[in-house]
Amino acid sequence: EDQVTQSPEALRLQEGESSSLNCSYTVSGLRGLFWYRQDPGKGPEFLFTLYSAGEEKEKERLKATLTKKESFLHITAPKPEDSATYLCAVQRLNAGNNRKLIWGLGTSLAVNP
Amino acid sequence: DTEVTQTPKHLVMGMTNKKSLKCEQHMGHRAMYWYKQKAKKPPELMFVYSYEKLSINESVPSRFSPECPNSSLLNLHLHALQPEDSALYLCASSPTGSNEKLFFGSGTQLSVL
């Protein structure tokens, strides 16, 4: 069964304390892995797309990496404004050529000043 | 303009009411989506419109009725909802509906009494 698992469920960091969030997946026919950030009461905001193992992407304090079984979102020297829920979603090809997103439950990150 | 605009931001309705949620984008995107999100859960796909035609209906109850009047607008008509339908309803768009990132609106927080 296709599955996307994110860990930890919740993470509390001190400002400047670097860490990593994990997204592991068992999906056949992977077409891409997406990271989104969601603030309370808002819609998810796109961060990165990764398509193949070994790929890396960076944006400010965030860096996403992909292997054949998991992705990591590394946060370097986080600031309080990085506090949010980080969602991972994997896209696979369905029957009928429809692409389906399978979402993880998210990691809730709190960065204390 | 890289925004997806949803109205209203908040909605309270009774189980016998009829209401509509509206979504608008002016990015020239040809795919538009309705998602439902409960607290501490990932977004759950409801409907996809591709080039103004309904392409995916994720077995959503008929009390939810989508409409795509043109390529920039998406509506969700609500009728005879249940309290368990209370959730954040998110609209999203993407350029073609293929393997690409989603642009989400801020959502409508719906409460059904």
Short mmCIF file of C-alpha atoms in Angstrom, two decimals:
data_model
loop_
_atom_site.label_atom_id
_atom_site.label_comp_id
_atom_site.label_asym_id
_atom_site.label_seq_id
_atom_site.Cartn_x
_atom_site.Cartn_y
_atom_site.Cartn_z
CA GLU A 1 0.00 0.00 0.00
CA ASP A 2 1.30 3.46 -0.87
CA GLN A 3 2.31 5.37 2.23
CA VAL A 4 4.08 8.59 3.23
CA THR A 5 5.35 8.87 6.81
CA GLN A 6 6.78 12.01 8.34
CA SER A 7 8.86 12.18 11.51
CA PRO A 8 8.97 13.55 14.05
CA GLU A 9 5.32 14.57 14.49
CA ALA A 10 6.43 17.64 16.40
CA LEU A 11 9.79 19.32 16.92
CA ARG A 12 10.77 22.19 19.16
CA LEU A 13 14.09 23.94 18.49
CA GLN A 14 15.95 26.88 19.91
CA GLU A 15 16.73 29.66 17.48
CA GLY A 16 19.94 28.73 15.66
CA GLU A 17 19.67 25.01 16.48
CA SER A 18 19.86 23.14 13.17
CA SER A 19 17.89 19.93 12.60
CA SER A 20 16.27 17.71 9.97
CA LEU A 21 12.74 16.56 9.21
CA ASN A 22 12.19 13.17 7.60
CA CYS A 23 9.70 11.97 4.98
CA SER A 24 9.85 8.27 4.17
CA TYR A 25 7.70 6.78 1.44
CA THR A 26 6.62 3.50 -0.08
CA VAL A 27 5.05 4.50 -3.38
CA SER A 28 5.20 2.74 -6.70
CA GLY A 29 5.67 4.83 -9.80
CA LEU A 30 7.08 7.93 -8.08
CA ARG A 31 6.71 11.04 -10.22
CA GLY A 32 7.91 13.62 -7.72
CA LEU A 33 8.20 14.51 -4.04
CA PHE A 34 6.96 17.88 -2.82
CA TRP A 35 7.61 19.85 0.36
CA TYR A 36 5.11 22.47 1.52
CA ARG A 37 4.99 24.76 4.52
CA GLN A 38 1.66 25.55 6.18
CA ASP A 39 0.96 28.27 8.72
CA PRO A 40 -2.11 27.95 10.99
CA GLY A 41 -5.36 28.82 9.19
CA LYS A 42 -3.59 29.23 5.83
CA GLY A 43 -3.15 27.10 2.75
CA PRO A 44 0.09 25.20 2.15
CA GLU A 45 2.91 27.15 0.53
CA PHE A 46 5.14 25.33 -1.96
CA LEU A 47 8.80 24.92 -1.01
CA PHE A 48 10.50 22.29 -3.22
CA THR A 49 9.97 19.54 -5.77
CA LEU A 50 12.44 16.66 -6.05
CA TYR A 51 12.23 14.16 -8.88
CA SER A 52 15.13 11.72 -8.61
CA ALA A 53 17.39 10.16 -5.98
CA GLY A 54 20.44 12.30 -5.28
CA GLU A 55 18.69 15.54 -6.11
CA GLU A 56 19.06 18.47 -3.69
CA LYS A 57 17.41 21.89 -3.58
CA GLU A 58 18.02 24.89 -1.33
CA LYS A 59 16.13 27.99 -0.35
CA GLU A 60 17.42 30.31 2.36
CA ARG A 61 17.80 28.19 5.52
CA LEU A 62 16.11 25.12 4.01
CA LYS A 63 17.66 22.29 2.03
CA ALA A 64 15.75 19.28 0.70
CA THR A 65 17.35 16.01 -0.33
CA LEU A 66 15.95 12.81 -1.85
CA THR A 67 16.95 9.15 -1.77
CA LYS A 68 15.07 6.15 -3.14
CA LYS A 69 13.19 5.70 0.13
CA GLU A 70 13.10 9.05 1.90
CA SER A 71 13.56 12.78 1.79
CA PHE A 72 15.06 15.09 4.37
CA LEU A 73 14.31 18.75 4.95
CA HIS A 74 17.34 20.25 6.65
CA ILE A 75 16.83 23.50 8.53
CA THR A 76 20.03 25.42 9.23
CA ALA A 77 20.11 28.03 12.02
CA PRO A 78 16.31 28.32 12.18
CA LYS A 79 14.52 31.51 13.20
CA PRO A 80 11.14 31.85 14.96
CA GLU A 81 9.52 32.72 11.62
CA ASP A 82 10.34 29.19 10.42
CA SER A 83 7.73 27.87 12.87
CA ALA A 84 5.05 26.10 10.83
CA THR A 85 3.83 22.65 9.83
CA TYR A 86 5.96 21.11 7.08
CA LEU A 87 4.09 18.74 4.78
CA CYS A 88 5.58 16.17 2.44
CA ALA A 89 3.60 14.84 -0.54
CA VAL A 90 4.53 12.19 -3.08
CA GLN A 91 3.06 12.09 -6.57
CA ARG A 92 2.51 8.82 -8.36
CA LEU A 93 0.89 7.81 -11.60
CA ASN A 94 -2.62 6.37 -11.23
CA ALA A 95 -4.58 4.23 -13.62
CA GLY A 96 -5.95 6.39 -16.41
CA ASN A 97 -2.81 8.52 -16.37
CA ASN A 98 -4.07 10.61 -13.45
CA ARG A 99 -1.40 11.82 -11.09
CA LYS A 100 -2.28 11.43 -7.40
CA LEU A 101 -0.69 13.21 -4.46
CA ILE A 102 -0.20 11.17 -1.30
CA TRP A 103 0.35 13.37 1.72
CA GLY A 104 2.16 12.77 4.97
CA LEU A 105 0.65 13.97 8.26
CA GLY A 106 3.24 16.72 8.62
CA THR A 107 5.84 17.82 11.15
CA SER A 108 4.87 20.70 13.41
CA LEU A 109 7.98 22.82 13.99
CA ALA A 110 8.27 25.42 16.75
CA VAL A 111 11.38 27.59 16.95
CA ASN A 112 11.85 29.43 20.22
CA PRO A 113 13.69 32.78 20.32
CA ASP B 1 -0.36 38.12 -9.70
CA THR B 2 0.61 34.81 -8.11
CA GLU B 3 -2.34 34.54 -5.77
CA VAL B 4 -5.30 32.25 -5.40
CA THR B 5 -8.11 34.20 -3.74
CA GLN B 6 -10.86 32.47 -1.77
CA THR B 7 -14.04 33.96 -0.36
CA PRO B 8 -15.42 34.02 2.20
CA LYS B 9 -12.62 33.45 4.73
CA HIS B 10 -15.07 32.18 7.33
CA LEU B 11 -18.55 30.68 6.96
CA VAL B 12 -21.06 29.42 9.51
CA MET B 13 -24.09 27.61 8.15
CA GLY B 14 -26.93 25.50 9.34
CA MET B 15 -27.63 22.04 8.01
CA THR B 16 -30.52 23.28 5.87
CA ASN B 17 -28.67 26.22 4.31
CA LYS B 18 -27.32 26.55 0.80
CA LYS B 19 -24.06 28.45 0.40
CA SER B 20 -21.22 28.73 -2.09
CA LEU B 21 -17.46 29.02 -1.76
CA LYS B 22 -15.59 30.97 -4.42
CA CYS B 23 -12.06 30.75 -5.74
CA GLU B 24 -10.28 32.91 -8.31
CA GLN B 25 -6.84 32.88 -9.92
CA HIS B 26 -5.32 35.06 -12.64
CA MET B 27 -2.11 33.15 -13.29
CA GLY B 28 -3.45 31.52 -16.45
CA HIS B 29 -3.49 28.13 -14.75
CA ARG B 30 -5.65 25.49 -16.44
CA ALA B 31 -6.09 23.11 -13.50
CA MET B 32 -8.03 23.98 -10.35
CA TYR B 33 -8.65 21.90 -7.25
CA TRP B 34 -10.83 21.69 -4.17
CA TYR B 35 -9.32 20.20 -1.03
CA LYS B 36 -10.79 19.63 2.43
CA GLN B 37 -8.54 19.80 5.48
CA LYS B 38 -9.38 18.83 9.04
CA ALA B 39 -7.28 20.00 11.99
CA LYS B 40 -3.87 18.31 12.23
CA LYS B 41 -4.50 16.33 9.02
CA PRO B 42 -3.13 16.82 5.50
CA PRO B 43 -5.31 18.21 2.71
CA GLU B 44 -7.73 15.69 1.22
CA LEU B 45 -8.49 15.99 -2.50
CA MET B 46 -12.15 16.46 -3.44
CA PHE B 47 -12.32 17.61 -7.06
CA VAL B 48 -10.03 18.50 -9.95
CA TYR B 49 -10.95 20.60 -12.97
CA SER B 50 -8.64 20.43 -15.94
CA TYR B 51 -9.24 22.88 -18.80
CA GLU B 52 -12.64 23.67 -17.25
CA LYS B 53 -13.77 20.04 -17.29
CA LEU B 54 -14.23 17.94 -14.15
CA SER B 55 -11.45 15.35 -14.36
CA ILE B 56 -11.40 13.92 -10.84
CA ASN B 57 -14.17 13.46 -8.27
CA GLU B 58 -12.83 11.62 -5.24
CA SER B 59 -16.21 10.04 -4.40
CA VAL B 60 -17.40 13.20 -2.69
CA PRO B 61 -21.02 13.23 -1.40
CA SER B 62 -23.49 15.01 -3.66
CA ARG B 63 -24.12 17.69 -1.02
CA PHE B 64 -20.88 19.19 -2.41
CA SER B 65 -21.28 20.40 -5.99
CA PRO B 66 -18.35 21.96 -7.86
CA GLU B 67 -18.62 24.37 -10.76
CA CYS B 68 -16.00 25.90 -13.04
CA PRO B 69 -17.61 28.84 -14.91
CA ASN B 70 -14.36 29.75 -16.68
CA SER B 71 -10.65 29.11 -16.49
CA SER B 72 -10.16 31.66 -13.68
CA LEU B 73 -13.07 30.79 -11.40
CA LEU B 74 -14.02 27.79 -9.32
CA ASN B 75 -17.06 27.47 -7.07
CA LEU B 76 -18.12 24.88 -4.53
CA HIS B 77 -21.85 24.80 -3.84
CA LEU B 78 -22.87 23.47 -0.45
CA HIS B 79 -26.29 22.10 0.46
CA ALA B 80 -27.61 20.11 3.41
CA LEU B 81 -24.21 19.72 5.00
CA GLN B 82 -23.51 17.77 8.17
CA PRO B 83 -21.56 18.95 11.24
CA GLU B 84 -18.75 16.56 10.28
CA ASP B 85 -18.27 18.61 7.09
CA SER B 86 -16.84 21.43 9.21
CA ALA B 87 -13.26 21.93 7.98
CA LEU B 88 -10.90 24.26 6.13
CA TYR B 89 -11.76 24.18 2.41
CA LEU B 90 -8.80 24.96 0.23
CA CYS B 91 -8.72 25.89 -3.42
CA ALA B 92 -5.54 25.36 -5.43
CA SER B 93 -4.39 25.83 -8.99
CA SER B 94 -1.54 24.58 -11.15
CA PRO B 95 -0.42 25.41 -14.70
CA THR B 96 -1.61 22.25 -16.46
CA GLY B 97 -2.60 19.63 -13.87
CA SER B 98 0.51 17.61 -14.60
CA ASN B 99 3.43 16.80 -12.33
CA GLU B 100 3.80 20.29 -10.87
CA LYS B 101 3.49 22.39 -7.78
CA LEU B 102 0.16 23.60 -6.44
CA PHE B 103 -0.65 27.20 -5.54
CA PHE B 104 -3.08 27.22 -2.63
CA GLY B 105 -5.47 29.89 -1.45
CA SER B 106 -5.84 30.75 2.23
CA GLY B 107 -9.00 28.69 2.50
CA THR B 108 -12.52 29.06 3.84
CA GLN B 109 -13.00 27.93 7.43
CA LEU B 110 -16.44 26.33 7.41
CA SER B 111 -18.50 25.54 10.49
CA VAL B 112 -21.74 23.57 10.11
CA LEU B 113 -24.09 23.84 13.05
#
